[in-house]
PDB file of C-alpha atoms in Angstrom:
ATOM      1  CA  MET A   1       0.000   0.000   0.000  1.00  0.00           C
ATOM      2  CA  HIS A   2       1.308   3.428  -0.953  1.00  0.00           C
ATOM      3  CA  LYS A   3       1.138   6.300   1.462  1.00  0.00           C
ATOM      4  CA  ALA A   4      -0.441   9.479   0.245  1.00  0.00           C
ATOM      5  CA  ILE A   5       2.228  12.034  -0.473  1.00  0.00           C
ATOM      6  CA  GLN A   6       1.719  15.133   1.611  1.00  0.00           C
ATOM      7  CA  LYS A   7       3.332  18.376   0.662  1.00  0.00           C
ATOM      8  CA  GLU A   8       5.697  19.722   3.260  1.00  0.00           C
ATOM      9  CA  PRO A   9       5.137  23.306   4.308  1.00  0.00           C
ATOM     10  CA  ALA A  10       7.502  25.574   2.425  1.00  0.00           C
ATOM     11  CA  LEU A  11       8.860  29.035   2.992  1.00  0.00           C
ATOM     12  CA  ALA A  12       7.478  31.572   0.560  1.00  0.00           C
ATOM     13  CA  HIS A  13       7.138  35.306   0.123  1.00  0.00           C
ATOM     14  CA  CYS A  14       3.649  36.658   0.661  1.00  0.00           C
ATOM     15  CA  ALA A  15       2.147  37.820  -2.639  1.00  0.00           C
ATOM     16  CA  ARG A  16       0.816  40.970  -0.948  1.00  0.00           C
ATOM     17  CA  CYS A  17       3.395  42.151   1.607  1.00  0.00           C
ATOM     18  CA  ARG A  18       6.433  40.143   0.378  1.00  0.00           C
ATOM     19  CA  ARG A  19       7.259  38.990   3.945  1.00  0.00           C
ATOM     20  CA  LEU A  20       8.594  35.477   4.363  1.00  0.00           C
ATOM     21  CA  TYR A  21       6.052  33.023   5.806  1.00  0.00           C
ATOM     22  CA  VAL A  22       5.414  29.292   6.037  1.00  0.00           C
ATOM     23  CA  ARG A  23       3.088  28.432   3.168  1.00  0.00           C
ATOM     24  CA  PHE A  24       0.554  25.704   3.699  1.00  0.00           C
ATOM     25  CA  GLN A  25      -2.212  26.551   1.244  1.00  0.00           C
ATOM     26  CA  TRP A  26      -2.495  30.223   0.317  1.00  0.00           C
ATOM     27  CA  ASN A  27      -0.137  32.519  -1.587  1.00  0.00           C
ATOM     28  CA  VAL A  28      -0.537  35.140   1.116  1.00  0.00           C
ATOM     29  CA  CYS A  29       0.433  35.150   4.794  1.00  0.00           C
ATOM     30  CA  GLU A  30      -2.121  34.919   7.612  1.00  0.00           C
ATOM     31  CA  THR A  31      -1.847  38.645   8.234  1.00  0.00           C
ATOM     32  CA  CYS A  32      -2.818  39.475   4.635  1.00  0.00           C
ATOM     33  CA  LEU A  33      -5.445  36.730   4.211  1.00  0.00           C
ATOM     34  CA  PRO A  34      -8.458  38.827   5.391  1.00  0.00           C
ATOM     35  CA  SER A  35      -7.553  41.595   2.908  1.00  0.00           C
ATOM     36  CA  GLU A  36      -7.043  39.031   0.138  1.00  0.00           C
ATOM     37  CA  GLU A  37     -10.458  37.505   0.811  1.00  0.00           C
ATOM     38  CA  ALA A  38     -12.096  40.944   0.804  1.00  0.00           C
ATOM     39  CA  ASP A  39     -10.430  41.815  -2.529  1.00  0.00           C
ATOM     40  CA  TYR A  40     -11.532  38.459  -3.944  1.00  0.00           C
ATOM     41  CA  GLY A  41     -15.132  39.120  -2.886  1.00  0.00           C
ATOM     42  CA  ARG A  42     -15.173  42.561  -4.518  1.00  0.00           C
ATOM     43  CA  MET A  43     -13.702  41.187  -7.752  1.00  0.00           C
ATOM     44  CA  ARG A  44     -16.229  38.327  -7.873  1.00  0.00           C
ATOM     45  CA  GLU A  45     -19.071  40.804  -7.333  1.00  0.00           C
ATOM     46  CA  GLU A  46     -17.829  43.057 -10.150  1.00  0.00           C
ATOM     47  CA  LEU A  47     -17.368  40.078 -12.495  1.00  0.00           C
ATOM     48  CA  SER A  48     -20.880  38.831 -11.753  1.00  0.00           C
ATOM     49  CA  GLN A  49     -22.272  42.229 -12.754  1.00  0.00           C
ATOM     50  CA  THR A  50     -19.922  42.884 -15.708  1.00  0.00           C
ATOM     51  CA  PRO A  51     -18.222  39.674 -16.928  1.00  0.00           C
ATOM     52  CA  ASP A  52     -16.575  41.307 -19.979  1.00  0.00           C
ATOM     53  CA  VAL A  53     -14.749  43.988 -17.998  1.00  0.00           C
ATOM     54  CA  SER A  54     -11.059  44.638 -18.731  1.00  0.00           C
ATOM     55  CA  ILE A  55      -8.386  43.828 -16.169  1.00  0.00           C
ATOM     56  CA  GLU A  56      -7.673  47.514 -15.565  1.00  0.00           C
ATOM     57  CA  MET A  57     -11.357  48.360 -15.181  1.00  0.00           C
ATOM     58  CA  LEU A  58     -11.902  45.414 -12.814  1.00  0.00           C
ATOM     59  CA  ALA A  59      -8.989  46.587 -10.671  1.00  0.00           C
ATOM     60  CA  ALA A  60     -10.386  50.121 -10.533  1.00  0.00           C
ATOM     61  CA  ARG A  61     -13.956  49.047  -9.759  1.00  0.00           C
ATOM     62  CA  ALA A  62     -12.910  46.511  -7.107  1.00  0.00           C
ATOM     63  CA  GLN A  63     -10.355  48.959  -5.662  1.00  0.00           C
ATOM     64  CA  VAL A  64      -7.436  46.529  -6.038  1.00  0.00           C
ATOM     65  CA  THR A  65      -4.182  46.609  -7.970  1.00  0.00           C
ATOM     66  CA  VAL A  66      -3.816  45.187 -11.459  1.00  0.00           C
ATOM     67  CA  ALA A  67      -1.191  42.839 -10.001  1.00  0.00           C
ATOM     68  CA  CYS A  68      -3.811  41.482  -7.601  1.00  0.00           C
ATOM     69  CA  VAL A  69      -6.229  40.801 -10.478  1.00  0.00           C
ATOM     70  CA  LEU A  70      -3.500  39.087 -12.525  1.00  0.00           C
ATOM     71  CA  ARG A  71      -2.429  36.976  -9.543  1.00  0.00           C
ATOM     72  CA  MET A  72      -5.980  35.781  -8.928  1.00  0.00           C
ATOM     73  CA  LEU A  73      -6.427  35.037 -12.632  1.00  0.00           C
ATOM     74  CA  ASP A  74      -3.201  32.995 -12.624  1.00  0.00           C
ATOM     75  CA  GLU A  75      -4.286  31.117  -9.513  1.00  0.00           C
ATOM     76  CA  GLY A  76      -7.647  30.311 -11.118  1.00  0.00           C
ATOM     77  CA  LEU A  77      -9.619  32.121  -8.421  1.00  0.00           C
ATOM     78  CA  ILE A  78     -11.387  34.392 -10.894  1.00  0.00           C
ATOM     79  CA  ALA A  79     -12.127  34.089 -14.591  1.00  0.00           C
ATOM     80  CA  GLY A  80     -13.566  36.261 -17.283  1.00  0.00           C
ATOM     81  CA  ALA A  81     -11.507  39.423 -17.010  1.00  0.00           C
ATOM     82  CA  GLU A  82     -10.068  40.030 -20.460  1.00  0.00           C
ATOM     83  CA  ALA A  83      -9.483  36.329 -21.148  1.00  0.00           C
ATOM     84  CA  ALA A  84      -8.789  37.084 -24.805  1.00  0.00           C
ATOM     85  CA  ASP A  85      -5.499  38.720 -23.825  1.00  0.00           C
ATOM     86  CA  ARG A  86      -4.217  35.386 -22.559  1.00  0.00           C
ATOM     87  CA  ALA A  87      -3.581  33.579 -25.838  1.00  0.00           C
ATOM     88  CA  CYS A  88      -1.127  30.753 -26.475  1.00  0.00           C
ATOM     89  CA  GLY A  89       2.117  32.019 -27.969  1.00  0.00           C
ATOM     90  CA  GLN A  90       2.269  28.993 -30.304  1.00  0.00           C
ATOM     91  CA  CYS A  91      -1.231  28.515 -31.714  1.00  0.00           C
ATOM     92  CA  GLY A  92      -3.379  31.376 -30.396  1.00  0.00           C
ATOM     93  CA  ALA A  93      -5.755  29.181 -28.359  1.00  0.00           C
ATOM     94  CA  PRO A  94      -6.605  30.300 -24.809  1.00  0.00           C
ATOM     95  CA  ALA A  95      -3.491  30.066 -22.639  1.00  0.00           C
ATOM     96  CA  ILE A  96      -3.296  28.265 -19.321  1.00  0.00           C
ATOM     97  CA  SER A  97      -2.638  31.566 -17.537  1.00  0.00           C
ATOM     98  CA  ALA A  98      -1.221  35.021 -18.131  1.00  0.00           C
ATOM     99  CA  ARG A  99       2.222  33.843 -16.998  1.00  0.00           C
ATOM    100  CA  GLN A 100       2.173  30.508 -18.801  1.00  0.00           C
ATOM    101  CA  ARG A 101       1.447  31.680 -22.301  1.00  0.00           C
ATOM    102  CA  LEU A 102       0.833  28.217 -23.725  1.00  0.00           C
ATOM    103  CA  CYS A 103      -2.352  26.221 -24.101  1.00  0.00           C
ATOM    104  CA  ALA A 104      -2.548  22.731 -22.623  1.00  0.00           C
ATOM    105  CA  ARG A 105      -2.031  21.062 -26.042  1.00  0.00           C
ATOM    106  CA  CYS A 106       1.102  23.066 -26.893  1.00  0.00           C
ATOM    107  CA  LEU A 107       2.465  22.509 -23.397  1.00  0.00           C
ATOM    108  CA  LEU A 108       2.069  18.736 -23.856  1.00  0.00           C
ATOM    109  CA  ASN A 109       3.727  18.915 -27.280  1.00  0.00           C
ATOM    110  CA  LEU A 110       6.643  20.869 -25.835  1.00  0.00           C
ATOM    111  CA  ASP A 111       6.962  18.355 -23.014  1.00  0.00           C
ATOM    112  CA  ARG A 112       7.074  15.471 -25.540  1.00  0.00           C
ATOM    113  CA  GLN A 113       9.746  17.255 -27.587  1.00  0.00           C
ATOM    114  CA  LEU A 114      11.912  17.777 -24.532  1.00  0.00           C
ATOM    115  CA  SER A 115      11.560  14.161 -23.355  1.00  0.00           C
TER     116      SER A 115
END
């Protein structure tokens, strides 16, 4: 019988305040978590009312930074804000995230080529 592999807590820099903390689940420290949740709630509310809003407009309406919107898009917490701007650099299909500018198919093809 195989044991389930548990991830060990790791040191990371908080995405909001950049302080070093022990990361268990979130990309922000415990101090910043209430603010992160409040920002998330405001963004979700704005996206429910205006799903086709641009990233910059969403940031302004939700009173958050553009970096906060991009981080939550990358983490998959929100969707819909200017998704067309996140296209695969190889084929033009929707990319996995703003940072990973490849679609799942092109990422698999690249992985096969490198293997």
